[in-house]
Amino acid sequence: MTPRQAEIIELVHKEVKPALGCTEPIAVALAAAKATEILGGHTEKCVAERPLWRYNTRFSLDIEVSGNILKNGMGVGIPGTGMMGLSIAAALGAVCGDSSLGLEVLNGVDGDAVACAKALVADKKVSVRMAEGSPLLYVKATVSLGDDSASATIEGDHDHIVETSFDGTVLFCEAKSCDSSGAGKTSREYGLTVKEIYDFACSVDYEDIKFILADRDYNWKLSREGLEHNYGLRVGKTIRENQNSVFGDDFMSYAMGVTAAASDARMAGCTLAAMSNSGSGNQGITVSMPVIAYAERYGVDDERLARALILSNLVAIHIKGYLGKLSALCGCVVASTGSSCGIVWLEGGTYAQVCASIKNMIGNITGMVCDGAKIGCAMKVASGVYSSIQSAVLALNGIEADENNGIIDRDIEKTIRNLGEIGSIGMKSTDEMILKIMSCK
């Protein structure tokens, strides 16, 4: 393995990881869990009474979040609770969270923990408010017990704790980069291009990338859960149940159904983890499941699947680097663009055809907005998969949205930057308007 290949694999490990539950409320749960652990570790009374101290009448939990975290935490199910929102996520993190598990912080959730967390919320022990002037991805959890308090702050990445404190004394503080992301080296700073990604996926030793097959293990299991049970809006299940009438049983319908089903289950609070991409489980599902569905339908071997998944994941990571972790642009746009590239590659497509599929996607669904995480996201996921396959087929047939089409540029990297500017700068007021509408309902 060359040093550059090792660096790219490092990026994949950083951005592709298991996540239990929607990552915005999970970030809140993680901060709450970390603050609670600090409080317990510094207070003799807490240590002596654990675990009952967590439900002491003098216990309180204060959560400050950025607008984007608030937007994505309002309407999504919290694993194992049958409830939605940041308050129950924070309470559950304080009750049973294990911060060492990162985005799987709620892996230990059980009936007793859910009951205690619901009691904290019902007793108004949890408060959530928006932090003014914060970074786009920001969570600060402060837990108090009598005169003692502890806090944990997350910035930049959903599992990136940048500061902790106890009774006003800072215990840990990571120096922030000049862009205040708090996440250290960003995906853009790896200097990737689509050409390098394509060449890497084709040439890297299979043994060095076969770890990516965990995408299939996690997300296929979620998909089966969504197909077998009635989660959310049952988008995926309904598509598959109507395969002999409206939708048919072609690959398009199959890929839409199995991908949307995974999103149905995840967004409704299923207790199975997703393999995420760029901090989002839905993005991880959308970037991988159409590629996995192709492999399942057409008997693709593990090595070819791994290379396609590496390509799809890295393309999504690359594009997401120009958007930021949270934006007004739906992450499904980015993720389904990645899966389109993976399908092109599995069909024997060239680098030029991969670029064509990216341009076709950007020329198609760039305007899809993110109006918060919710069960309805499965509908957008299904739409993204449809566009993904459509764009791939067009590209494989030599059809490409060229520079005469809107924001498409002759250069593929400039096209990606154009998308990033629209989502991160041009749609700022859209993001604010969406949050205002959601907050006033």
CSV table of C-alpha atoms in Angstrom, one decimal:
chain,number,residue,atom,x,y,z
A,1,MET,CA,0.0,0.0,0.0
A,2,THR,CA,1.4,3.4,-1.0
A,3,PRO,CA,1.3,6.4,1.5
A,4,ARG,CA,-1.4,8.0,-0.6
A,5,GLN,CA,-3.5,4.9,-0.7
A,6,ALA,CA,-3.2,4.7,3.1
A,7,GLU,CA,-4.3,8.3,3.4
A,8,ILE,CA,-7.4,7.7,1.3
A,9,ILE,CA,-8.3,4.6,3.3
A,10,GLU,CA,-7.9,6.7,6.5
A,11,LEU,CA,-10.5,9.1,5.1
A,12,VAL,CA,-12.9,6.2,4.4
A,13,HIS,CA,-12.5,4.9,7.9
A,14,LYS,CA,-13.1,8.4,9.2
A,15,GLU,CA,-16.3,9.1,7.2
A,16,VAL,CA,-17.8,5.6,6.9
A,17,LYS,CA,-18.8,4.1,10.3
A,18,PRO,CA,-21.7,2.5,12.1
A,19,ALA,CA,-24.4,4.8,13.6
A,20,LEU,CA,-27.4,3.8,15.7
A,21,GLY,CA,-30.2,6.2,15.1
A,22,CYS,CA,-30.3,9.5,13.2
A,23,THR,CA,-27.0,11.2,13.8
A,24,GLU,CA,-28.2,14.6,14.8
A,25,PRO,CA,-30.1,13.4,17.9
A,26,ILE,CA,-27.4,10.8,18.4
A,27,ALA,CA,-24.8,13.6,18.6
A,28,VAL,CA,-27.0,15.1,21.4
A,29,ALA,CA,-27.2,11.8,23.2
A,30,LEU,CA,-23.4,11.4,22.9
A,31,ALA,CA,-22.7,14.8,24.4
A,32,ALA,CA,-25.2,14.1,27.2
A,33,ALA,CA,-23.6,10.7,27.9
A,34,LYS,CA,-20.1,12.2,28.0
A,35,ALA,CA,-21.1,15.1,30.3
A,36,THR,CA,-23.0,12.6,32.6
A,37,GLU,CA,-19.9,10.4,32.8
A,38,ILE,CA,-17.8,13.3,33.7
A,39,LEU,CA,-20.2,14.4,36.4
A,40,GLY,CA,-20.3,10.8,37.8
A,41,GLY,CA,-16.5,10.5,37.8
A,42,HIS,CA,-16.0,13.8,39.7
A,43,THR,CA,-18.7,13.6,42.3
A,44,GLU,CA,-18.3,11.1,45.2
A,45,LYS,CA,-22.1,11.2,45.9
A,46,CYS,CA,-22.7,10.2,42.2
A,47,VAL,CA,-20.3,7.3,42.3
A,48,ALA,CA,-21.8,6.0,45.5
A,49,GLU,CA,-25.3,6.0,44.2
A,50,ARG,CA,-24.9,4.9,40.6
A,51,PRO,CA,-27.0,4.2,38.6
A,52,LEU,CA,-29.8,5.7,40.7
A,53,TRP,CA,-28.1,9.1,41.0
A,54,ARG,CA,-29.1,9.9,37.4
A,55,TYR,CA,-32.7,10.3,38.4
A,56,ASN,CA,-32.1,12.4,41.5
A,57,THR,CA,-34.7,15.2,41.9
A,58,ARG,CA,-31.9,17.7,41.7
A,59,PHE,CA,-30.7,16.4,38.3
A,60,SER,CA,-31.1,18.5,35.2
A,61,LEU,CA,-29.9,18.4,31.6
A,62,ASP,CA,-29.5,21.5,29.5
A,63,ILE,CA,-28.9,21.1,25.7
A,64,GLU,CA,-27.7,23.9,23.3
A,65,VAL,CA,-27.7,23.1,19.6
A,66,SER,CA,-27.2,24.7,16.2
A,67,GLY,CA,-30.2,25.4,14.0
A,68,ASN,CA,-29.3,22.5,11.7
A,69,ILE,CA,-29.2,20.0,14.6
A,70,LEU,CA,-32.5,21.3,15.9
A,71,LYS,CA,-34.0,20.9,12.4
A,72,ASN,CA,-32.8,17.4,12.0
A,73,GLY,CA,-33.9,16.3,15.5
A,74,MET,CA,-37.6,17.4,15.5
A,75,GLY,CA,-39.3,14.6,13.6
A,76,VAL,CA,-37.1,11.5,13.7
A,77,GLY,CA,-37.7,8.5,15.9
A,78,ILE,CA,-35.2,7.8,18.7
A,79,PRO,CA,-34.2,4.1,18.9
A,80,GLY,CA,-36.3,2.0,21.2
A,81,THR,CA,-38.4,4.8,22.6
A,82,GLY,CA,-41.4,5.2,20.2
A,83,MET,CA,-40.7,9.0,20.6
A,84,MET,CA,-39.3,11.8,18.6
A,85,GLY,CA,-37.1,14.7,19.4
A,86,LEU,CA,-33.9,15.9,21.0
A,87,SER,CA,-35.2,15.9,24.6
A,88,ILE,CA,-35.7,12.1,24.7
A,89,ALA,CA,-32.4,11.6,22.9
A,90,ALA,CA,-30.5,13.7,25.5
A,91,ALA,CA,-32.3,11.9,28.4
A,92,LEU,CA,-31.5,8.5,27.0
A,93,GLY,CA,-27.9,9.5,26.5
A,94,ALA,CA,-27.7,10.5,30.1
A,95,VAL,CA,-29.4,7.4,31.4
A,96,CYS,CA,-27.7,4.6,29.5
A,97,GLY,CA,-25.3,6.2,27.0
A,98,ASP,CA,-21.7,5.0,26.6
A,99,SER,CA,-19.6,7.7,25.0
A,100,SER,CA,-16.8,5.3,24.1
A,101,LEU,CA,-19.1,3.8,21.5
A,102,GLY,CA,-19.3,7.1,19.5
A,103,LEU,CA,-22.3,7.1,17.1
A,104,GLU,CA,-23.5,3.8,18.7
A,105,VAL,CA,-23.7,5.6,22.1
A,106,LEU,CA,-27.2,4.2,22.6
A,107,ASN,CA,-26.3,0.6,22.0
A,108,GLY,CA,-27.2,-0.3,25.6
A,109,VAL,CA,-30.8,0.9,25.5
A,110,ASP,CA,-33.4,-1.3,27.2
A,111,GLY,CA,-36.8,-1.0,28.6
A,112,ASP,CA,-35.7,0.3,32.0
A,113,ALA,CA,-33.5,2.9,30.5
A,114,VAL,CA,-36.3,4.1,28.2
A,115,ALA,CA,-38.7,4.4,31.1
A,116,CYS,CA,-36.2,6.4,33.1
A,117,ALA,CA,-35.5,8.7,30.2
A,118,LYS,CA,-39.1,9.3,29.6
A,119,ALA,CA,-39.6,10.2,33.2
A,120,LEU,CA,-36.8,12.8,33.0
A,121,VAL,CA,-38.5,14.4,30.0
A,122,ALA,CA,-42.0,14.2,31.6
A,123,ASP,CA,-40.6,15.8,34.8
A,124,LYS,CA,-39.1,18.7,32.7
A,125,LYS,CA,-35.6,17.8,33.7
A,126,VAL,CA,-34.4,18.3,30.1
A,127,SER,CA,-34.3,21.6,28.3
A,128,VAL,CA,-33.3,22.2,24.6
A,129,ARG,CA,-32.5,25.5,23.0
A,130,MET,CA,-30.9,26.9,19.9
A,131,ALA,CA,-27.4,28.3,20.3
A,132,GLU,CA,-27.0,31.7,18.6
A,133,GLY,CA,-24.0,32.2,16.3
A,134,SER,CA,-22.8,28.6,16.6
A,135,PRO,CA,-21.1,26.5,13.9
A,136,LEU,CA,-23.5,24.5,11.7
A,137,LEU,CA,-22.9,21.3,13.6
A,138,TYR,CA,-22.8,22.2,17.3
A,139,VAL,CA,-24.1,20.5,20.5
A,140,LYS,CA,-23.3,21.4,24.1
A,141,ALA,CA,-24.7,19.3,26.9
A,142,THR,CA,-24.6,20.5,30.5
A,143,VAL,CA,-25.7,18.1,33.3
A,144,SER,CA,-26.2,19.3,36.8
A,145,LEU,CA,-26.7,17.7,40.2
A,146,GLY,CA,-27.1,20.1,43.0
A,147,ASP,CA,-24.1,22.5,43.0
A,148,ASP,CA,-22.1,20.3,40.6
A,149,SER,CA,-22.2,20.4,36.8
A,150,ALA,CA,-20.3,19.0,33.8
A,151,SER,CA,-20.5,19.7,30.1
A,152,ALA,CA,-19.4,18.2,26.8
A,153,THR,CA,-19.3,20.1,23.5
A,154,ILE,CA,-19.4,18.6,20.0
A,155,GLU,CA,-18.4,20.5,16.8
A,156,GLY,CA,-17.7,19.8,13.2
A,157,ASP,CA,-18.5,16.0,13.2
A,158,HIS,CA,-21.3,14.2,14.9
A,159,ASP,CA,-19.0,12.3,17.2
A,160,HIS,CA,-16.2,14.9,17.6
A,161,ILE,CA,-16.0,16.1,21.2
A,162,VAL,CA,-14.0,19.3,21.3
A,163,GLU,CA,-14.4,20.4,24.9
A,164,THR,CA,-15.3,19.0,28.3
A,165,SER,CA,-15.6,20.7,31.7
A,166,PHE,CA,-16.5,20.1,35.4
A,167,ASP,CA,-17.8,22.9,37.7
A,168,GLY,CA,-16.5,25.5,35.3
A,169,THR,CA,-13.0,24.1,34.9
A,170,VAL,CA,-12.1,23.0,31.4
A,171,LEU,CA,-10.8,19.4,31.5
A,172,PHE,CA,-10.2,19.1,27.8
A,173,CYS,CA,-10.1,21.6,24.9
A,174,GLU,CA,-9.1,20.8,21.4
A,175,ALA,CA,-7.6,23.6,19.4
A,176,LYS,CA,-10.0,24.5,16.6
A,177,SER,CA,-8.9,25.0,13.0
A,178,CYS,CA,-9.3,28.4,11.4
A,179,ASP,CA,-12.7,27.4,9.9
A,180,SER,CA,-14.0,26.7,13.3
A,181,SER,CA,-15.2,23.2,12.2
A,182,GLY,CA,-13.6,21.6,15.2
A,183,ALA,CA,-13.1,18.4,13.3
A,184,GLY,CA,-9.5,18.7,12.3
A,185,LYS,CA,-8.6,17.7,8.7
A,186,THR,CA,-11.7,18.0,6.5
A,187,SER,CA,-12.4,15.7,3.5
A,188,ARG,CA,-11.6,18.6,1.2
A,189,GLU,CA,-8.1,18.9,2.7
A,190,TYR,CA,-7.3,15.3,1.4
A,191,GLY,CA,-7.2,16.9,-2.0
A,192,LEU,CA,-9.2,14.2,-3.8
A,193,THR,CA,-10.5,14.3,-7.4
A,194,VAL,CA,-12.9,12.1,-9.1
A,195,LYS,CA,-10.1,10.8,-11.3
A,196,GLU,CA,-8.0,9.8,-8.3
A,197,ILE,CA,-11.0,8.1,-6.7
A,198,TYR,CA,-11.7,6.1,-9.9
A,199,ASP,CA,-8.1,5.0,-10.2
A,200,PHE,CA,-7.9,4.1,-6.5
A,201,ALA,CA,-11.0,2.0,-6.7
A,202,CYS,CA,-9.7,0.2,-9.7
A,203,SER,CA,-6.1,-0.4,-8.5
A,204,VAL,CA,-6.0,-0.6,-4.7
A,205,ASP,CA,-5.3,-4.1,-3.3
A,206,TYR,CA,-8.6,-5.8,-2.4
A,207,GLU,CA,-7.3,-6.9,1.0
A,208,ASP,CA,-6.9,-3.3,1.9
A,209,ILE,CA,-10.5,-2.3,1.1
A,210,LYS,CA,-12.6,-5.4,1.9
A,211,PHE,CA,-13.6,-3.9,5.2
A,212,ILE,CA,-16.1,-1.8,3.2
A,213,LEU,CA,-18.2,-4.9,2.8
A,214,ALA,CA,-19.5,-4.1,6.3
A,215,ASP,CA,-21.8,-1.7,4.3
A,216,ARG,CA,-23.7,-4.7,3.2
A,217,ASP,CA,-23.7,-6.3,6.6
A,218,TYR,CA,-25.3,-3.3,8.3
A,219,ASN,CA,-27.5,-1.8,5.7
A,220,TRP,CA,-28.9,-5.0,4.2
A,221,LYS,CA,-29.9,-6.0,7.7
A,222,LEU,CA,-31.7,-2.7,8.1
A,223,SER,CA,-33.4,-3.1,4.7
A,224,ARG,CA,-34.8,-6.5,5.6
A,225,GLU,CA,-36.1,-5.1,8.9
A,226,GLY,CA,-37.9,-2.4,6.9
A,227,LEU,CA,-39.3,-4.9,4.5
A,228,GLU,CA,-40.6,-7.3,7.1
A,229,HIS,CA,-42.2,-4.7,9.5
A,230,ASN,CA,-44.3,-1.6,9.3
A,231,TYR,CA,-41.9,1.2,9.9
A,232,GLY,CA,-42.6,4.9,9.2
A,233,LEU,CA,-44.4,5.5,5.9
A,234,ARG,CA,-43.6,2.0,4.7
A,235,VAL,CA,-42.2,3.4,1.4
A,236,GLY,CA,-39.8,0.5,0.7
A,237,LYS,CA,-42.2,-2.2,1.7
A,238,THR,CA,-45.0,-0.7,-0.4
A,239,ILE,CA,-42.8,-0.5,-3.5
A,240,ARG,CA,-41.9,-4.2,-3.1
A,241,GLU,CA,-45.4,-5.3,-2.3
A,242,ASN,CA,-46.7,-3.6,-5.5
A,243,GLN,CA,-44.0,-5.2,-7.8
A,244,ASN,CA,-46.6,-7.0,-9.8
A,245,SER,CA,-48.7,-4.0,-10.5
A,246,VAL,CA,-47.6,-0.4,-10.4
A,247,PHE,CA,-43.9,-0.7,-10.0
A,248,GLY,CA,-43.0,-3.9,-11.7
A,249,ASP,CA,-40.1,-6.2,-10.7
A,250,ASP,CA,-37.2,-4.7,-12.6
A,251,PHE,CA,-33.9,-3.6,-11.0
A,252,MET,CA,-35.1,0.0,-10.7
A,253,SER,CA,-38.1,-1.0,-8.5
A,254,TYR,CA,-36.0,-3.6,-6.6
A,255,ALA,CA,-33.2,-1.0,-5.7
A,256,MET,CA,-35.7,1.7,-4.8
A,257,GLY,CA,-37.6,-0.7,-2.5
A,258,VAL,CA,-34.7,-2.2,-0.6
A,259,THR,CA,-33.0,1.1,-0.2
A,260,ALA,CA,-36.1,3.0,1.0
A,261,ALA,CA,-37.0,0.1,3.4
A,262,ALA,CA,-33.7,0.6,5.2
A,263,SER,CA,-34.4,4.3,5.6
A,264,ASP,CA,-38.0,3.5,6.7
A,265,ALA,CA,-36.7,1.4,9.6
A,266,ARG,CA,-33.9,3.8,10.6
A,267,MET,CA,-35.9,7.0,10.7
A,268,ALA,CA,-38.8,5.4,12.6
A,269,GLY,CA,-36.5,4.4,15.5
A,270,CYS,CA,-35.3,0.9,14.7
A,271,THR,CA,-32.6,-0.3,17.1
A,272,LEU,CA,-30.3,-1.6,14.3
A,273,ALA,CA,-27.3,0.5,13.3
A,274,ALA,CA,-26.7,1.8,9.8
A,275,MET,CA,-23.3,2.2,8.2
A,276,SER,CA,-23.2,5.9,7.8
A,277,ASN,CA,-21.4,8.2,5.3
A,278,SER,CA,-20.2,11.7,6.1
A,279,GLY,CA,-22.0,11.6,9.4
A,280,SER,CA,-25.4,10.5,8.1
A,281,GLY,CA,-27.0,7.1,8.2
A,282,ASN,CA,-29.4,7.9,5.4
A,283,GLN,CA,-26.5,9.0,3.2
A,284,GLY,CA,-24.7,5.7,4.1
A,285,ILE,CA,-27.8,3.8,3.1
A,286,THR,CA,-28.4,5.7,-0.1
A,287,VAL,CA,-24.8,5.5,-1.2
A,288,SER,CA,-24.5,1.8,-0.7
A,289,MET,CA,-27.8,0.0,-1.0
A,290,PRO,CA,-28.4,0.5,-4.8
A,291,VAL,CA,-24.9,-0.9,-5.4
A,292,ILE,CA,-25.5,-3.8,-3.0
A,293,ALA,CA,-28.9,-4.4,-4.6
A,294,TYR,CA,-27.1,-4.6,-8.0
A,295,ALA,CA,-24.6,-7.1,-6.6
A,296,GLU,CA,-27.4,-9.2,-5.1
A,297,ARG,CA,-29.6,-9.2,-8.3
A,298,TYR,CA,-26.7,-9.9,-10.7
A,299,GLY,CA,-24.4,-12.1,-8.7
A,300,VAL,CA,-21.4,-9.7,-8.3
A,301,ASP,CA,-18.5,-11.2,-6.4
A,302,ASP,CA,-17.2,-9.5,-3.2
A,303,GLU,CA,-14.1,-7.9,-4.7
A,304,ARG,CA,-16.1,-6.2,-7.4
A,305,LEU,CA,-18.7,-5.1,-4.9
A,306,ALA,CA,-16.0,-3.7,-2.6
A,307,ARG,CA,-14.4,-1.7,-5.3
A,308,ALA,CA,-17.8,-0.3,-6.4
A,309,LEU,CA,-18.6,0.6,-2.7
A,310,ILE,CA,-15.3,2.3,-2.3
A,311,LEU,CA,-15.9,4.4,-5.4
A,312,SER,CA,-19.5,5.3,-4.4
A,313,ASN,CA,-18.6,6.2,-0.8
A,314,LEU,CA,-15.5,8.3,-1.8
A,315,VAL,CA,-17.4,10.2,-4.5
A,316,ALA,CA,-20.1,11.1,-1.9
A,317,ILE,CA,-17.4,12.0,0.7
A,318,HIS,CA,-15.6,14.2,-2.0
A,319,ILE,CA,-18.8,16.1,-2.9
A,320,LYS,CA,-19.9,16.4,0.7
A,321,GLY,CA,-16.6,18.1,1.4
A,322,TYR,CA,-17.8,21.2,-0.5
A,323,LEU,CA,-21.2,21.2,1.2
A,324,GLY,CA,-20.3,20.7,4.9
A,325,LYS,CA,-21.9,18.1,7.2
A,326,LEU,CA,-25.2,19.9,7.4
A,327,SER,CA,-26.9,22.1,4.8
A,328,ALA,CA,-30.2,23.0,3.2
A,329,LEU,CA,-29.4,20.6,0.4
A,330,CYS,CA,-30.7,17.1,1.1
A,331,GLY,CA,-27.8,14.6,1.6
A,332,CYS,CA,-29.7,12.2,-0.6
A,333,VAL,CA,-28.5,14.3,-3.6
A,334,VAL,CA,-24.9,13.6,-2.7
A,335,ALA,CA,-25.3,10.0,-1.7
A,336,SER,CA,-27.3,8.9,-4.7
A,337,THR,CA,-24.7,10.5,-6.9
A,338,GLY,CA,-22.2,8.3,-5.3
A,339,SER,CA,-24.3,5.2,-5.9
A,340,SER,CA,-24.8,6.2,-9.5
A,341,CYS,CA,-21.0,6.1,-9.9
A,342,GLY,CA,-20.9,2.6,-8.3
A,343,ILE,CA,-23.5,1.2,-10.6
A,344,VAL,CA,-21.7,2.7,-13.7
A,345,TRP,CA,-18.5,1.0,-12.5
A,346,LEU,CA,-20.2,-2.4,-12.0
A,347,GLU,CA,-21.5,-2.1,-15.5
A,348,GLY,CA,-18.0,-1.8,-16.8
A,349,GLY,CA,-18.2,2.0,-17.1
A,350,THR,CA,-15.1,4.2,-17.8
A,351,TYR,CA,-13.9,7.2,-15.9
A,352,ALA,CA,-15.6,9.5,-18.5
A,353,GLN,CA,-18.9,7.7,-17.9
A,354,VAL,CA,-18.6,8.0,-14.1
A,355,CYS,CA,-18.1,11.8,-14.6
A,356,ALA,CA,-21.2,11.8,-16.9
A,357,SER,CA,-23.3,10.1,-14.3
A,358,ILE,CA,-22.2,12.8,-11.7
A,359,LYS,CA,-23.2,15.6,-14.1
A,360,ASN,CA,-26.5,13.9,-14.9
A,361,MET,CA,-27.3,13.7,-11.2
A,362,ILE,CA,-26.3,17.3,-10.5
A,363,GLY,CA,-28.3,18.4,-13.5
A,364,ASN,CA,-31.3,16.6,-12.1
A,365,ILE,CA,-32.0,16.7,-8.4
A,366,THR,CA,-29.7,19.5,-7.1
A,367,GLY,CA,-32.7,21.5,-5.8
A,368,MET,CA,-33.9,18.8,-3.3
A,369,VAL,CA,-34.1,20.5,0.1
A,370,CYS,CA,-33.5,19.1,3.5
A,371,ASP,CA,-36.5,19.9,5.7
A,372,GLY,CA,-35.3,18.0,8.7
A,373,ALA,CA,-34.8,14.3,9.5
A,374,LYS,CA,-38.1,12.4,9.6
A,375,ILE,CA,-39.8,9.3,8.5
A,376,GLY,CA,-40.6,11.0,5.2
A,377,CYS,CA,-36.9,10.9,4.3
A,378,ALA,CA,-37.5,7.4,2.8
A,379,MET,CA,-39.5,9.0,0.0
A,380,LYS,CA,-36.6,11.2,-0.9
A,381,VAL,CA,-34.3,8.2,-0.7
A,382,ALA,CA,-36.5,6.4,-3.2
A,383,SER,CA,-36.4,9.4,-5.5
A,384,GLY,CA,-32.7,9.6,-5.2
A,385,VAL,CA,-32.3,5.9,-6.1
A,386,TYR,CA,-34.5,6.4,-9.2
A,387,SER,CA,-32.4,9.3,-10.3
A,388,SER,CA,-29.2,7.4,-9.5
A,389,ILE,CA,-30.0,4.5,-11.8
A,390,GLN,CA,-31.5,6.8,-14.5
A,391,SER,CA,-28.3,8.9,-14.5
A,392,ALA,CA,-26.1,5.7,-14.7
A,393,VAL,CA,-28.0,4.3,-17.7
A,394,LEU,CA,-27.8,7.6,-19.5
A,395,ALA,CA,-24.1,7.8,-18.9
A,396,LEU,CA,-23.5,4.3,-20.0
A,397,ASN,CA,-25.3,5.1,-23.2
A,398,GLY,CA,-23.0,8.1,-23.9
A,399,ILE,CA,-25.6,10.7,-22.7
A,400,GLU,CA,-24.3,13.5,-20.5
A,401,ALA,CA,-25.7,16.8,-19.2
A,402,ASP,CA,-23.0,19.2,-20.6
A,403,GLU,CA,-22.0,22.8,-19.8
A,404,ASN,CA,-25.0,24.2,-21.6
A,405,ASN,CA,-27.2,22.8,-18.8
A,406,GLY,CA,-27.5,25.1,-15.8
A,407,ILE,CA,-24.7,24.7,-13.2
A,408,ILE,CA,-22.9,22.0,-15.1
A,409,ASP,CA,-19.4,22.9,-16.1
A,410,ARG,CA,-17.1,21.2,-18.7
A,411,ASP,CA,-14.8,20.3,-15.8
A,412,ILE,CA,-16.1,17.7,-13.4
A,413,GLU,CA,-14.4,19.3,-10.3
A,414,LYS,CA,-15.8,22.7,-11.1
A,415,THR,CA,-19.3,21.1,-11.5
A,416,ILE,CA,-18.9,19.6,-8.0
A,417,ARG,CA,-17.7,23.0,-6.6
A,418,ASN,CA,-20.8,24.7,-8.1
A,419,LEU,CA,-23.1,22.3,-6.4
A,420,GLY,CA,-21.2,22.9,-3.1
A,421,GLU,CA,-21.6,26.7,-3.4
A,422,ILE,CA,-25.3,26.4,-4.1
A,423,GLY,CA,-25.9,24.1,-1.1
A,424,SER,CA,-23.6,25.8,1.4
A,425,ILE,CA,-23.9,29.5,0.4
A,426,GLY,CA,-26.8,30.0,-2.0
A,427,MET,CA,-29.3,28.1,0.0
A,428,LYS,CA,-28.5,29.7,3.4
A,429,SER,CA,-31.7,31.7,3.5
A,430,THR,CA,-33.6,28.6,2.4
A,431,ASP,CA,-32.2,26.8,5.4
A,432,GLU,CA,-33.3,29.6,7.7
A,433,MET,CA,-36.8,29.7,6.2
A,434,ILE,CA,-37.2,25.9,6.6
A,435,LEU,CA,-36.2,26.1,10.3
A,436,LYS,CA,-38.6,29.0,10.9
A,437,ILE,CA,-41.5,27.2,9.3
A,438,MET,CA,-40.8,24.0,11.2
A,439,SER,CA,-40.4,25.8,14.5
A,440,CYS,CA,-43.7,27.7,14.2
A,441,LYS,CA,-45.9,24.6,13.6
